[in-house]
PDB file of C-alpha atoms in Angstrom:
ATOM      1  CA  UNK A   1      15.491  16.554  -5.730  1.00 59.00           C
ATOM      2  CA  UNK A   2      12.723  18.106  -7.803  1.00 89.00           C
ATOM      3  CA  UNK A   3       9.051  17.304  -7.374  1.00 95.00           C
ATOM      4  CA  UNK A   4       7.871  14.533  -9.690  1.00 97.00           C
ATOM      5  CA  UNK A   5       4.587  13.308  -8.218  1.00 97.00           C
ATOM      6  CA  UNK A   6       1.560  14.195  -6.125  1.00 98.00           C
ATOM      7  CA  UNK A   7      -0.033  11.270  -4.282  1.00 98.00           C
ATOM      8  CA  UNK A   8      -3.569  11.512  -2.931  1.00 98.00           C
ATOM      9  CA  UNK A   9      -5.497   9.576  -0.373  1.00 97.00           C
ATOM     10  CA  UNK A  10      -9.097   9.163  -1.563  1.00 97.00           C
ATOM     11  CA  UNK A  11     -11.778   9.046   1.143  1.00 94.00           C
ATOM     12  CA  UNK A  12     -12.261  12.370   2.864  1.00 93.00           C
ATOM     13  CA  UNK A  13      -9.705  14.099   0.666  1.00 95.00           C
ATOM     14  CA  UNK A  14     -10.756  13.888  -2.982  1.00 97.00           C
ATOM     15  CA  UNK A  15     -14.379  13.367  -1.961  1.00 94.00           C
ATOM     16  CA  UNK A  16     -15.834  13.461   1.532  1.00 92.00           C
ATOM     17  CA  UNK A  17     -17.172   9.943   1.888  1.00 92.00           C
ATOM     18  CA  UNK A  18     -16.114   9.764   5.532  1.00 89.00           C
ATOM     19  CA  UNK A  19     -18.584  12.185   7.104  1.00 90.00           C
ATOM     20  CA  UNK A  20     -21.644  10.457   5.561  1.00 93.00           C
ATOM     21  CA  UNK A  21     -20.426   7.075   6.845  1.00 92.00           C
ATOM     22  CA  UNK A  22     -20.071   8.473  10.357  1.00 92.00           C
ATOM     23  CA  UNK A  23     -23.542  10.004  10.207  1.00 94.00           C
ATOM     24  CA  UNK A  24     -25.007   6.706   8.949  1.00 95.00           C
ATOM     25  CA  UNK A  25     -23.573   4.651  11.803  1.00 94.00           C
ATOM     26  CA  UNK A  26     -24.237   7.391  14.344  1.00 95.00           C
ATOM     27  CA  UNK A  27     -27.932   7.223  13.406  1.00 96.00           C
ATOM     28  CA  UNK A  28     -28.003   3.429  13.661  1.00 96.00           C
ATOM     29  CA  UNK A  29     -26.357   3.555  17.073  1.00 96.00           C
ATOM     30  CA  UNK A  30     -28.860   6.183  18.256  1.00 96.00           C
ATOM     31  CA  UNK A  31     -31.729   3.965  17.102  1.00 95.00           C
ATOM     32  CA  UNK A  32     -30.317   1.269  19.390  1.00 96.00           C
ATOM     33  CA  UNK A  33     -29.890   3.702  22.292  1.00 96.00           C
ATOM     34  CA  UNK A  34     -26.101   3.796  22.003  1.00 96.00           C
ATOM     35  CA  UNK A  35     -23.871   6.839  21.443  1.00 95.00           C
ATOM     36  CA  UNK A  36     -21.200   6.694  18.743  1.00 94.00           C
ATOM     37  CA  UNK A  37     -18.688   9.418  19.478  1.00 91.00           C
ATOM     38  CA  UNK A  38     -16.638  10.981  16.734  1.00 88.00           C
ATOM     39  CA  UNK A  39     -13.431  10.154  18.604  1.00 84.00           C
ATOM     40  CA  UNK A  40     -14.358   6.480  18.653  1.00 88.00           C
ATOM     41  CA  UNK A  41     -15.409   6.341  15.008  1.00 89.00           C
ATOM     42  CA  UNK A  42     -12.279   8.174  13.886  1.00 82.00           C
ATOM     43  CA  UNK A  43     -10.080   5.241  14.938  1.00 80.00           C
ATOM     44  CA  UNK A  44     -10.874   3.508  11.655  1.00 75.00           C
ATOM     45  CA  UNK A  45     -10.511   6.592   9.447  1.00 77.00           C
ATOM     46  CA  UNK A  46      -7.774   6.072   6.891  1.00 72.00           C
ATOM     47  CA  UNK A  47      -7.342   2.411   7.768  1.00 72.00           C
ATOM     48  CA  UNK A  48      -9.631  -0.617   8.239  1.00 71.00           C
ATOM     49  CA  UNK A  49     -11.927  -1.980  10.946  1.00 77.00           C
ATOM     50  CA  UNK A  50      -9.078  -3.610  12.913  1.00 76.00           C
ATOM     51  CA  UNK A  51      -8.840  -0.652  15.282  1.00 78.00           C
ATOM     52  CA  UNK A  52     -12.590  -0.116  15.703  1.00 85.00           C
ATOM     53  CA  UNK A  53     -15.271  -2.413  14.302  1.00 91.00           C
ATOM     54  CA  UNK A  54     -18.674  -0.683  14.500  1.00 92.00           C
ATOM     55  CA  UNK A  55     -20.568  -3.980  14.252  1.00 93.00           C
ATOM     56  CA  UNK A  56     -18.703  -5.674  17.084  1.00 93.00           C
ATOM     57  CA  UNK A  57     -18.752  -2.559  19.253  1.00 92.00           C
ATOM     58  CA  UNK A  58     -22.539  -2.267  18.914  1.00 94.00           C
ATOM     59  CA  UNK A  59     -22.923  -5.917  19.925  1.00 94.00           C
ATOM     60  CA  UNK A  60     -20.729  -5.337  22.958  1.00 93.00           C
ATOM     61  CA  UNK A  61     -22.690  -2.237  23.939  1.00 93.00           C
ATOM     62  CA  UNK A  62     -26.025  -4.055  23.592  1.00 94.00           C
ATOM     63  CA  UNK A  63     -24.625  -7.297  25.035  1.00 93.00           C
ATOM     64  CA  UNK A  64     -26.529  -9.221  22.385  1.00 92.00           C
ATOM     65  CA  UNK A  65     -25.830 -10.404  18.816  1.00 93.00           C
ATOM     66  CA  UNK A  66     -26.967  -8.200  15.944  1.00 93.00           C
ATOM     67  CA  UNK A  67     -27.807  -9.012  12.337  1.00 94.00           C
ATOM     68  CA  UNK A  68     -24.632  -7.823  10.595  1.00 94.00           C
ATOM     69  CA  UNK A  69     -26.150  -8.082   7.123  1.00 95.00           C
ATOM     70  CA  UNK A  70     -29.152  -5.988   8.150  1.00 95.00           C
ATOM     71  CA  UNK A  71     -26.983  -3.328   9.810  1.00 95.00           C
ATOM     72  CA  UNK A  72     -24.713  -3.246   6.770  1.00 94.00           C
ATOM     73  CA  UNK A  73     -27.676  -2.794   4.423  1.00 96.00           C
ATOM     74  CA  UNK A  74     -29.166  -0.128   6.669  1.00 96.00           C
ATOM     75  CA  UNK A  75     -25.861   1.746   6.886  1.00 94.00           C
ATOM     76  CA  UNK A  76     -25.536   1.725   3.088  1.00 94.00           C
ATOM     77  CA  UNK A  77     -29.043   3.138   2.722  1.00 96.00           C
ATOM     78  CA  UNK A  78     -28.341   5.928   5.188  1.00 96.00           C
ATOM     79  CA  UNK A  79     -24.938   6.591   3.625  1.00 93.00           C
ATOM     80  CA  UNK A  80     -26.555   7.003   0.205  1.00 94.00           C
ATOM     81  CA  UNK A  81     -28.908   9.636   1.612  1.00 95.00           C
ATOM     82  CA  UNK A  82     -26.139  11.564   3.347  1.00 93.00           C
ATOM     83  CA  UNK A  83     -23.698  11.432   0.419  1.00 91.00           C
ATOM     84  CA  UNK A  84     -26.378  12.672  -1.961  1.00 89.00           C
ATOM     85  CA  UNK A  85     -24.854  14.221  -5.061  1.00 81.00           C
ATOM     86  CA  UNK A  86     -21.522  15.051  -3.445  1.00 85.00           C
ATOM     87  CA  UNK A  87     -18.647  15.716  -5.810  1.00 91.00           C
ATOM     88  CA  UNK A  88     -15.008  16.696  -5.659  1.00 96.00           C
ATOM     89  CA  UNK A  89     -13.929  18.641  -2.610  1.00 95.00           C
ATOM     90  CA  UNK A  90     -12.860  22.281  -3.175  1.00 96.00           C
ATOM     91  CA  UNK A  91      -9.566  22.721  -4.994  1.00 97.00           C
ATOM     92  CA  UNK A  92      -9.186  19.118  -6.144  1.00 97.00           C
ATOM     93  CA  UNK A  93     -10.095  19.656  -9.807  1.00 97.00           C
ATOM     94  CA  UNK A  94      -7.884  22.718 -10.040  1.00 96.00           C
ATOM     95  CA  UNK A  95      -4.903  20.954  -8.457  1.00 97.00           C
ATOM     96  CA  UNK A  96      -5.246  17.933 -10.742  1.00 97.00           C
ATOM     97  CA  UNK A  97      -5.260  20.217 -13.781  1.00 96.00           C
ATOM     98  CA  UNK A  98      -2.272  22.185 -12.485  1.00 95.00           C
ATOM     99  CA  UNK A  99      -0.273  19.008 -11.842  1.00 95.00           C
ATOM    100  CA  UNK A 100      -0.993  17.698 -15.324  1.00 93.00           C
ATOM    101  CA  UNK A 101       0.045  21.013 -16.899  1.00 94.00           C
ATOM    102  CA  UNK A 102       3.456  20.585 -15.265  1.00 94.00           C
ATOM    103  CA  UNK A 103       3.770  16.971 -16.479  1.00 94.00           C
ATOM    104  CA  UNK A 104       3.984  15.640 -12.939  1.00 96.00           C
ATOM    105  CA  UNK A 105       2.719  12.188 -11.986  1.00 97.00           C
ATOM    106  CA  UNK A 106      -0.578  11.757 -10.166  1.00 98.00           C
ATOM    107  CA  UNK A 107      -1.361   8.778  -7.960  1.00 98.00           C
ATOM    108  CA  UNK A 108      -3.917   7.531  -5.454  1.00 98.00           C
ATOM    109  CA  UNK A 109      -2.969   5.392  -2.444  1.00 98.00           C
ATOM    110  CA  UNK A 110      -6.049   4.370  -0.475  1.00 97.00           C
ATOM    111  CA  UNK A 111      -6.817   1.878   2.282  1.00 95.00           C
ATOM    112  CA  UNK A 112     -10.266   1.358   0.760  1.00 94.00           C
ATOM    113  CA  UNK A 113     -11.141  -1.404  -1.701  1.00 95.00           C
ATOM    114  CA  UNK A 114     -10.349  -1.270  -5.401  1.00 97.00           C
ATOM    115  CA  UNK A 115     -13.998  -1.350  -6.495  1.00 97.00           C
ATOM    116  CA  UNK A 116     -14.888   1.480  -4.102  1.00 95.00           C
ATOM    117  CA  UNK A 117     -12.080   3.793  -5.208  1.00 97.00           C
ATOM    118  CA  UNK A 118     -12.261   3.009  -8.931  1.00 98.00           C
ATOM    119  CA  UNK A 119     -16.034   3.408  -9.101  1.00 96.00           C
ATOM    120  CA  UNK A 120     -15.964   6.829  -7.456  1.00 95.00           C
ATOM    121  CA  UNK A 121     -13.014   8.077  -9.508  1.00 97.00           C
ATOM    122  CA  UNK A 122     -14.880   7.063 -12.671  1.00 97.00           C
ATOM    123  CA  UNK A 123     -18.115   8.638 -11.446  1.00 94.00           C
ATOM    124  CA  UNK A 124     -16.236  11.856 -10.708  1.00 96.00           C
ATOM    125  CA  UNK A 125     -14.665  11.778 -14.171  1.00 96.00           C
ATOM    126  CA  UNK A 126     -11.060  11.774 -12.960  1.00 97.00           C
ATOM    127  CA  UNK A 127     -10.073   8.102 -13.152  1.00 98.00           C
ATOM    128  CA  UNK A 128      -7.889   8.649 -16.225  1.00 97.00           C
ATOM    129  CA  UNK A 129      -6.038  11.517 -14.547  1.00 97.00           C
ATOM    130  CA  UNK A 130      -4.052   9.135 -12.345  1.00 98.00           C
ATOM    131  CA  UNK A 131      -0.961   7.252 -13.478  1.00 98.00           C
ATOM    132  CA  UNK A 132      -1.121   4.857 -10.531  1.00 98.00           C
ATOM    133  CA  UNK A 133      -3.993   3.791  -8.259  1.00 98.00           C
ATOM    134  CA  UNK A 134      -3.256   1.469  -5.348  1.00 98.00           C
ATOM    135  CA  UNK A 135      -5.823   0.167  -2.858  1.00 98.00           C
ATOM    136  CA  UNK A 136      -6.135  -2.331  -0.027  1.00 96.00           C
ATOM    137  CA  UNK A 137      -6.029  -5.343  -2.368  1.00 97.00           C
ATOM    138  CA  UNK A 138      -2.533  -4.370  -3.508  1.00 97.00           C
ATOM    139  CA  UNK A 139      -0.842  -4.661  -0.112  1.00 97.00           C
ATOM    140  CA  UNK A 140      -0.625  -6.910   2.904  1.00 96.00           C
ATOM    141  CA  UNK A 141      -1.042  -4.032   5.365  1.00 96.00           C
ATOM    142  CA  UNK A 142      -2.994  -0.803   4.930  1.00 95.00           C
ATOM    143  CA  UNK A 143      -2.286   2.555   6.579  1.00 95.00           C
ATOM    144  CA  UNK A 144      -0.797   3.477   9.034  1.00 95.00           C
ATOM    145  CA  UNK A 145       1.672   0.976   7.612  1.00 97.00           C
ATOM    146  CA  UNK A 146       3.744   2.650   4.841  1.00 98.00           C
ATOM    147  CA  UNK A 147       3.354  -0.243   2.364  1.00 98.00           C
ATOM    148  CA  UNK A 148       0.780   1.535   0.163  1.00 98.00           C
ATOM    149  CA  UNK A 149       3.065   4.519  -0.258  1.00 98.00           C
ATOM    150  CA  UNK A 150       6.187   2.446  -0.732  1.00 98.00           C
ATOM    151  CA  UNK A 151       4.448   0.462  -3.461  1.00 98.00           C
ATOM    152  CA  UNK A 152       3.253   3.651  -5.147  1.00 98.00           C
ATOM    153  CA  UNK A 153       6.740   5.150  -5.156  1.00 98.00           C
ATOM    154  CA  UNK A 154       8.153   1.942  -6.636  1.00 98.00           C
ATOM    155  CA  UNK A 155       5.481   1.839  -9.338  1.00 98.00           C
ATOM    156  CA  UNK A 156       6.164   5.472 -10.244  1.00 98.00           C
ATOM    157  CA  UNK A 157       9.903   4.827 -10.219  1.00 97.00           C
ATOM    158  CA  UNK A 158      10.670   7.789  -7.984  1.00 98.00           C
ATOM    159  CA  UNK A 159      12.310   8.479  -4.648  1.00 97.00           C
ATOM    160  CA  UNK A 160      10.344   9.514  -1.561  1.00 98.00           C
ATOM    161  CA  UNK A 161      11.931  12.967  -1.721  1.00 97.00           C
ATOM    162  CA  UNK A 162      10.399  13.487  -5.177  1.00 97.00           C
ATOM    163  CA  UNK A 163       6.780  13.192  -4.015  1.00 98.00           C
ATOM    164  CA  UNK A 164       4.226  14.972  -1.874  1.00 97.00           C
ATOM    165  CA  UNK A 165       1.296  13.232  -0.226  1.00 98.00           C
ATOM    166  CA  UNK A 166      -2.087  14.777   0.600  1.00 98.00           C
ATOM    167  CA  UNK A 167      -3.848  13.155   3.543  1.00 97.00           C
ATOM    168  CA  UNK A 168      -6.858  13.870   5.729  1.00 95.00           C
ATOM    169  CA  UNK A 169      -6.243  11.453   8.623  1.00 93.00           C
ATOM    170  CA  UNK A 170      -3.547  10.772  11.227  1.00 94.00           C
ATOM    171  CA  UNK A 171      -3.331   7.167   9.983  1.00 93.00           C
ATOM    172  CA  UNK A 172      -2.575   8.391   6.493  1.00 95.00           C
ATOM    173  CA  UNK A 173      -0.076  10.938   7.782  1.00 97.00           C
ATOM    174  CA  UNK A 174       1.748   8.236   9.753  1.00 96.00           C
ATOM    175  CA  UNK A 175       1.922   6.041   6.642  1.00 97.00           C
ATOM    176  CA  UNK A 176       3.311   8.826   4.468  1.00 98.00           C
ATOM    177  CA  UNK A 177       5.939   9.902   6.969  1.00 98.00           C
ATOM    178  CA  UNK A 178       6.970   6.284   7.623  1.00 98.00           C
ATOM    179  CA  UNK A 179       7.586   6.034   3.888  1.00 98.00           C
ATOM    180  CA  UNK A 180       9.736   9.187   4.075  1.00 98.00           C
ATOM    181  CA  UNK A 181       7.389  11.347   2.012  1.00 98.00           C
ATOM    182  CA  UNK A 182       6.465  14.964   2.679  1.00 97.00           C
ATOM    183  CA  UNK A 183       2.824  15.159   3.749  1.00 98.00           C
ATOM    184  CA  UNK A 184       0.277  17.955   3.588  1.00 98.00           C
ATOM    185  CA  UNK A 185      -2.758  17.314   5.779  1.00 98.00           C
ATOM    186  CA  UNK A 186      -6.224  18.581   4.870  1.00 97.00           C
ATOM    187  CA  UNK A 187      -8.556  17.442   7.683  1.00 95.00           C
ATOM    188  CA  UNK A 188     -12.296  17.131   7.087  1.00 92.00           C
ATOM    189  CA  UNK A 189     -15.273  17.321   9.450  1.00 88.00           C
ATOM    190  CA  UNK A 190     -14.555  13.890  10.906  1.00 88.00           C
ATOM    191  CA  UNK A 191     -10.802  14.333  11.349  1.00 91.00           C
ATOM    192  CA  UNK A 192     -10.211  18.027  12.045  1.00 89.00           C
ATOM    193  CA  UNK A 193     -10.089  17.621  15.834  1.00 87.00           C
ATOM    194  CA  UNK A 194      -7.766  14.604  15.779  1.00 88.00           C
ATOM    195  CA  UNK A 195      -4.095  14.864  16.668  1.00 91.00           C
ATOM    196  CA  UNK A 196      -1.820  15.341  13.656  1.00 95.00           C
ATOM    197  CA  UNK A 197       1.916  15.162  14.339  1.00 94.00           C
ATOM    198  CA  UNK A 198       4.958  15.797  12.145  1.00 94.00           C
ATOM    199  CA  UNK A 199       3.105  17.065   9.077  1.00 97.00           C
ATOM    200  CA  UNK A 200       4.803  19.399   6.613  1.00 96.00           C
ATOM    201  CA  UNK A 201       1.841  21.692   6.069  1.00 96.00           C
ATOM    202  CA  UNK A 202      -1.778  21.860   7.225  1.00 97.00           C
ATOM    203  CA  UNK A 203      -4.549  23.326   5.091  1.00 97.00           C
ATOM    204  CA  UNK A 204      -8.251  23.901   5.656  1.00 96.00           C
ATOM    205  CA  UNK A 205      -8.859  23.057   2.000  1.00 96.00           C
ATOM    206  CA  UNK A 206      -6.862  21.865  -1.001  1.00 97.00           C
ATOM    207  CA  UNK A 207      -7.969  25.130  -2.607  1.00 96.00           C
ATOM    208  CA  UNK A 208      -5.414  26.841  -0.337  1.00 96.00           C
ATOM    209  CA  UNK A 209      -2.503  24.893  -1.845  1.00 95.00           C
ATOM    210  CA  UNK A 210      -0.182  26.860  -4.125  1.00 89.00           C
ATOM    211  CA  UNK A 211       1.698  24.485  -6.417  1.00 87.00           C
ATOM    212  CA  UNK A 212       3.424  27.373  -8.145  1.00 82.00           C
ATOM    213  CA  UNK A 213       4.872  28.659  -4.875  1.00 77.00           C
ATOM    214  CA  UNK A 214       6.099  25.171  -4.002  1.00 73.00           C
TER     215      UNK A 214
END
């Protein structure tokens, strides 16, 4: 079947929000005399805190309760500093324009919250580019479960073979493949050393992707 849609993850793919979050919590852990390894943090990349909860882990490491609200506020302050004036990752704007020129559908399927994804897409000026945007509130199970992608395909009215997914994490890759969709992985600083299996193509940047050749 012919290609009808491109489906994007959001965090770490359209915009690198993941590295600043890691840096924020890494700093907080260091201030408490605890190391937060990248391999440990990466367990929750592309999914939720079920696999690794940084608040609970810090309590376990310190063997004492912590003020969750204070740590959350502190992490948000540090995140804001690290994210700075970050914008679209390389190649994203060009790919969105190229997809629209070919009258293909564009969609976002993210394990993050609706407010988080919508606010950033609007801030980046690309909210209206997407025909479908699905987030954690739309499903019972987030990635690596395929439900987000299955819902997106149903909403677009297309078959899995008619779409391509762009993902930056193994959890996202697992979700896409479980839904039967071709997946191109574009790892970022947080995910590049993780194990990616069964992907269709791996790129260092979306700027490397050639839609015309596809």
